[in-house]
PDB file of C-alpha atoms in Angstrom:
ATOM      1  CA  UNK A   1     -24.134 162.456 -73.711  1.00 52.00           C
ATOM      2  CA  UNK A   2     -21.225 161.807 -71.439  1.00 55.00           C
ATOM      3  CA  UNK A   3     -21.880 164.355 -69.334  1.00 56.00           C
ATOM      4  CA  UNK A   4     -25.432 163.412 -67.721  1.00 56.00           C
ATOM      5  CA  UNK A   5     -23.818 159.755 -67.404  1.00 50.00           C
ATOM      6  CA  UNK A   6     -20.766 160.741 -65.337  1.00 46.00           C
ATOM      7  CA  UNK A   7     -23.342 162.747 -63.279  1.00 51.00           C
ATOM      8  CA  UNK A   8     -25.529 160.034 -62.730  1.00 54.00           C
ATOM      9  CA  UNK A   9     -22.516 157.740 -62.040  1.00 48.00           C
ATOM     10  CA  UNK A  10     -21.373 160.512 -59.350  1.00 51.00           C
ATOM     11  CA  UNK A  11     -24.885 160.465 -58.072  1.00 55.00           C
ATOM     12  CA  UNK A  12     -25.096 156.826 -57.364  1.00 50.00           C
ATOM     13  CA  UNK A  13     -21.646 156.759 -56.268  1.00 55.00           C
ATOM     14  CA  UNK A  14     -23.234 158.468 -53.031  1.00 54.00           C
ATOM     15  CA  UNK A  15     -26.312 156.405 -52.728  1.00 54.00           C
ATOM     16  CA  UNK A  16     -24.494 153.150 -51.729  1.00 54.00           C
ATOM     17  CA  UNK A  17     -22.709 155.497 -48.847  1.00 53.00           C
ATOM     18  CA  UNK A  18     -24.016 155.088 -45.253  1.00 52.00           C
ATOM     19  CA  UNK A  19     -23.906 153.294 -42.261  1.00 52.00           C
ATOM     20  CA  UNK A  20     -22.653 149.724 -42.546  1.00 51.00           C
ATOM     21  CA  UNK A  21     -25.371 147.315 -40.869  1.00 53.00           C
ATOM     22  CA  UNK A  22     -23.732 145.631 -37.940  1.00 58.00           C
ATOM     23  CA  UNK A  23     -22.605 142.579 -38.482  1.00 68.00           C
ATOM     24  CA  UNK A  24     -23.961 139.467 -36.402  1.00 70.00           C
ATOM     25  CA  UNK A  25     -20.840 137.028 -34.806  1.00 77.00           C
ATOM     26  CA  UNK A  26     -21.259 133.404 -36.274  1.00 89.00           C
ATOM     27  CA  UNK A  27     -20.364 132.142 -33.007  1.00 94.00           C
ATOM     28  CA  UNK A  28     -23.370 131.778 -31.109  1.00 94.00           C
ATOM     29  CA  UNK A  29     -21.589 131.001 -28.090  1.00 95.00           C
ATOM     30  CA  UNK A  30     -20.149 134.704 -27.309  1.00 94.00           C
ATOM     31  CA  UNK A  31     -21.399 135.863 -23.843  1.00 95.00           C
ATOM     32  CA  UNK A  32     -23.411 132.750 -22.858  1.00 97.00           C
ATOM     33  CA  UNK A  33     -20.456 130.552 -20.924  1.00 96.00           C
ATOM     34  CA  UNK A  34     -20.520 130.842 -17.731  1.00 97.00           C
ATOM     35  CA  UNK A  35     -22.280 129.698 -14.479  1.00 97.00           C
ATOM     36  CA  UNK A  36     -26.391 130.452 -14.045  1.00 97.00           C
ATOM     37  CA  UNK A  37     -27.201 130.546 -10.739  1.00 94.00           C
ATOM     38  CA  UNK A  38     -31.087 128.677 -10.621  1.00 92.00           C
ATOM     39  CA  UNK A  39     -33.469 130.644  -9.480  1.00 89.00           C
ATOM     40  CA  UNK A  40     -36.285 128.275 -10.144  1.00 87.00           C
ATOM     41  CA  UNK A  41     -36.303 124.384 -10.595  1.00 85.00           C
ATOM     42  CA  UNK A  42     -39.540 122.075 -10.820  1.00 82.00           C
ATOM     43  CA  UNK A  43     -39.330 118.827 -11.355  1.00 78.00           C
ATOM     44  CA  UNK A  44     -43.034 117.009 -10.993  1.00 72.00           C
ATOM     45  CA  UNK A  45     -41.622 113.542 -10.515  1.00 68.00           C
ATOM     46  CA  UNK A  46     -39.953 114.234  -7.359  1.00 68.00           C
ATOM     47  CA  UNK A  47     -42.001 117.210  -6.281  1.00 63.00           C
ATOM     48  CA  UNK A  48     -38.230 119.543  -5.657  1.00 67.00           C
ATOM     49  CA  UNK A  49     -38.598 122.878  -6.075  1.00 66.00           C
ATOM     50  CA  UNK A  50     -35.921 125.888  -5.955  1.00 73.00           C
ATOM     51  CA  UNK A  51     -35.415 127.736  -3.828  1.00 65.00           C
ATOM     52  CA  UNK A  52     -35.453 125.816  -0.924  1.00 66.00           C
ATOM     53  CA  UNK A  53     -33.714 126.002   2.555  1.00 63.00           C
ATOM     54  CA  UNK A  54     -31.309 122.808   1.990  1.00 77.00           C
ATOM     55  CA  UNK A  55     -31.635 122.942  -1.888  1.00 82.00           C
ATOM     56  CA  UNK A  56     -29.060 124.926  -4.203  1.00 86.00           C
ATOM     57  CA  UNK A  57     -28.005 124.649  -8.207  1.00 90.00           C
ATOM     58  CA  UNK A  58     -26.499 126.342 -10.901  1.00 93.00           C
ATOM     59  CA  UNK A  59     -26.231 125.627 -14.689  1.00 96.00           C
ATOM     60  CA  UNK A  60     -22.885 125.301 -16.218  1.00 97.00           C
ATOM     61  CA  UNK A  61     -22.704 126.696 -19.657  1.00 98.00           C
ATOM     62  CA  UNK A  62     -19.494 125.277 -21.735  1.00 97.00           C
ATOM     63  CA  UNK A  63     -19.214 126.203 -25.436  1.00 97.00           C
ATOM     64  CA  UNK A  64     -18.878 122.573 -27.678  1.00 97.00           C
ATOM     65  CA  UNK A  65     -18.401 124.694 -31.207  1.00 97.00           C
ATOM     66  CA  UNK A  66     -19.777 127.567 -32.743  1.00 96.00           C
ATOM     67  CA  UNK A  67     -23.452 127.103 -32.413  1.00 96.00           C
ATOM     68  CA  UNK A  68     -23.932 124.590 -29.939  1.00 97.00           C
ATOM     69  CA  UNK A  69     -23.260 124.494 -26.197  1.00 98.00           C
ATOM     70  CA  UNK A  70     -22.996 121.543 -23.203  1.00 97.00           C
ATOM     71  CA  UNK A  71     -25.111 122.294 -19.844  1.00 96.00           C
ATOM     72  CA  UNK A  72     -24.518 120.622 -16.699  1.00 96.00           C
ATOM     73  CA  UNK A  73     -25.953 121.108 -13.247  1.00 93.00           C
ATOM     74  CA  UNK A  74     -24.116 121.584  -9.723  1.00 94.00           C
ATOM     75  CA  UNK A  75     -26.641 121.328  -6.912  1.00 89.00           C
ATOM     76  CA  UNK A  76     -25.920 121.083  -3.659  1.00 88.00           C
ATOM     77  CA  UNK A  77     -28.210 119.601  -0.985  1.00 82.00           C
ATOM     78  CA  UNK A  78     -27.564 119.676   3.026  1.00 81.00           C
ATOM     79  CA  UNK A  79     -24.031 119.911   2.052  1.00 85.00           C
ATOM     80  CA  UNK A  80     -23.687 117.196  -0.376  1.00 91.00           C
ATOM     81  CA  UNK A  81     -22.777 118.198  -3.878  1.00 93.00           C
ATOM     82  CA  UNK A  82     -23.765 116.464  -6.750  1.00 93.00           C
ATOM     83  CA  UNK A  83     -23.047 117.563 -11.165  1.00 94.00           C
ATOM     84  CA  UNK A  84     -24.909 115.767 -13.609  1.00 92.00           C
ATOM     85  CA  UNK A  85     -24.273 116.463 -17.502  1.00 91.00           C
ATOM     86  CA  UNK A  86     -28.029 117.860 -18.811  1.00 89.00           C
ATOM     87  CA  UNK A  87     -27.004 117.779 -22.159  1.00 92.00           C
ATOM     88  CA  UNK A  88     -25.692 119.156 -25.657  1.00 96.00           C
ATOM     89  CA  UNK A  89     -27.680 121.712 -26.780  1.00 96.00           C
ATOM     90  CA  UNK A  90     -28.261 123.563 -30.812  1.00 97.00           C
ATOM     91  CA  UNK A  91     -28.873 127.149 -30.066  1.00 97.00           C
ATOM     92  CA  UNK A  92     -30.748 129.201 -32.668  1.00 96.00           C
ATOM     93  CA  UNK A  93     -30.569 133.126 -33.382  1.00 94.00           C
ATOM     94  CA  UNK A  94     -34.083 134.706 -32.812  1.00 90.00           C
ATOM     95  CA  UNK A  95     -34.650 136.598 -35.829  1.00 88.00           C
ATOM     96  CA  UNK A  96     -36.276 139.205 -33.887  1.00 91.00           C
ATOM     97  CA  UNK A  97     -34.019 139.504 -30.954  1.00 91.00           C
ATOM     98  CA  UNK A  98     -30.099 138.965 -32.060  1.00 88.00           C
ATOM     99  CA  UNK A  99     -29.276 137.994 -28.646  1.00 91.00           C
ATOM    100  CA  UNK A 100     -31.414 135.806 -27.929  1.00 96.00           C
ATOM    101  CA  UNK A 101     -31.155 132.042 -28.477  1.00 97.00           C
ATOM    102  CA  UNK A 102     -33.443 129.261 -28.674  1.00 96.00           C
ATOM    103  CA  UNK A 103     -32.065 126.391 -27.509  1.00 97.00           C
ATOM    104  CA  UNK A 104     -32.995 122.837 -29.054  1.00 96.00           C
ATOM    105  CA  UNK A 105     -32.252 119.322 -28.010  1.00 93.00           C
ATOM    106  CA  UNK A 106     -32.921 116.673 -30.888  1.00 91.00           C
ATOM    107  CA  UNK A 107     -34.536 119.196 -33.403  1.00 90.00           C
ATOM    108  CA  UNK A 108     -37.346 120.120 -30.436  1.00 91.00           C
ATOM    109  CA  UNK A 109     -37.475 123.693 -28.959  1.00 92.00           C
ATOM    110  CA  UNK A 110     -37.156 123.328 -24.940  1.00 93.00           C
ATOM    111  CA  UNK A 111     -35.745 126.719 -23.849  1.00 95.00           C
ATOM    112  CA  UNK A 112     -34.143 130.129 -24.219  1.00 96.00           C
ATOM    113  CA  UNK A 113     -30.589 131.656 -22.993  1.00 97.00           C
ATOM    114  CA  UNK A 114     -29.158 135.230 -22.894  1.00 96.00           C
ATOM    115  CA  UNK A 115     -25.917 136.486 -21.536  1.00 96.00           C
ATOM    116  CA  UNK A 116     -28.113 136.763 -18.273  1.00 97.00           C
ATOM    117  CA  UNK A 117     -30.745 134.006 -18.845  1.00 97.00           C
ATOM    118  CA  UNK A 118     -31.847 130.689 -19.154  1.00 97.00           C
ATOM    119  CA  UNK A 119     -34.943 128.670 -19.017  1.00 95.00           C
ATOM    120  CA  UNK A 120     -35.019 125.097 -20.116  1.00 94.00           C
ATOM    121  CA  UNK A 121     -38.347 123.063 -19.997  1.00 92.00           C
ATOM    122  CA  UNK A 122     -38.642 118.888 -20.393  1.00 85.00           C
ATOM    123  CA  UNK A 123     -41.390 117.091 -20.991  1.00 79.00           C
ATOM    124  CA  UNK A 124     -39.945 114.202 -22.804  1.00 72.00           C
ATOM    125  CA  UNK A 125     -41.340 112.404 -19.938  1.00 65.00           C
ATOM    126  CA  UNK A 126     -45.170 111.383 -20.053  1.00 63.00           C
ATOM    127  CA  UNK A 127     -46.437 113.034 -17.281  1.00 66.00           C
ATOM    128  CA  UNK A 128     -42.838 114.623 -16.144  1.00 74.00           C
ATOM    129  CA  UNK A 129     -42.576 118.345 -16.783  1.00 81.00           C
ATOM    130  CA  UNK A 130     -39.015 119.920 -14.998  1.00 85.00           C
ATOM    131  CA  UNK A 131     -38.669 123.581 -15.890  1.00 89.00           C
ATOM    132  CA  UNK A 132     -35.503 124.909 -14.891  1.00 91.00           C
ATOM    133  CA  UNK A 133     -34.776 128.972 -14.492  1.00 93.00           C
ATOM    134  CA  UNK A 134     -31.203 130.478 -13.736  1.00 94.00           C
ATOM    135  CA  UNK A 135     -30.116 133.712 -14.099  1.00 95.00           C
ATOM    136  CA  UNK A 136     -26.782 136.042 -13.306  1.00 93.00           C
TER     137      UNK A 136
END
């Protein structure tokens, strides 16, 4: 009788070997610092769109804790530049895609960000939509 059970116990011994699944970082924030050059910027209240001639931005990316991040913009127009705090943002693990992040602003879903990516959309505004695109 004891000898089937130490088998079986040597058996299963080797069943729980393998590959350990890779382990996701708690902090969100890993990789997505950093500036975002814009690529694309539409704002339908004041008709501006990037790229322009005069017209140049980039989103700063600063890390507030673990899973949430502060974005502000630099833009620069005819040589005058200008940085506005957007705002503090929740960023969410797609399920799917491990490094990809939702980002949310008051429990609403308004964008995405990668290490090389983000697009943030607002339409808080009745009638304002500005859709903002930067990559690096």
């Amino acid at each position: 009788m004891k000898k089937p059970l130490l088998y079986s116990l040597f058996i299963l011994s080797f069943c729980g070997c393998g590959k350990k699944e890779q382990e996701l970082n708690p902090d969100f924030t890993v990789g997505l610092t950093g500036d975002y050059p814009v690529i694309a910027y539409n704002d339908a209240a004041t008709d501006t769109k990037i790229p322009g001639t005069k017209y140049t931005a980039s989103l700063g990316v600063n890390k507030v804790d673990m899973t949430h991040i502060h974005v502000k913009m630099t833009s620069n127009f005819s040589g005058t530049t200008r940085t506005d705090d957007i705002a503090d943002f929740e960023l969410m693990r797609d399920a799917s895609n491990p490094s990809l992040y939702a980002i949310y602003y008051r429990s609403s879903d308004i964008g995405t960000i990668t290490t090389s990516e983000i697009t943030i959309v607002d339409n808080t505004a009745p009638r304002n939509v500005t859709t903002i695109k930067a990559k690096r």
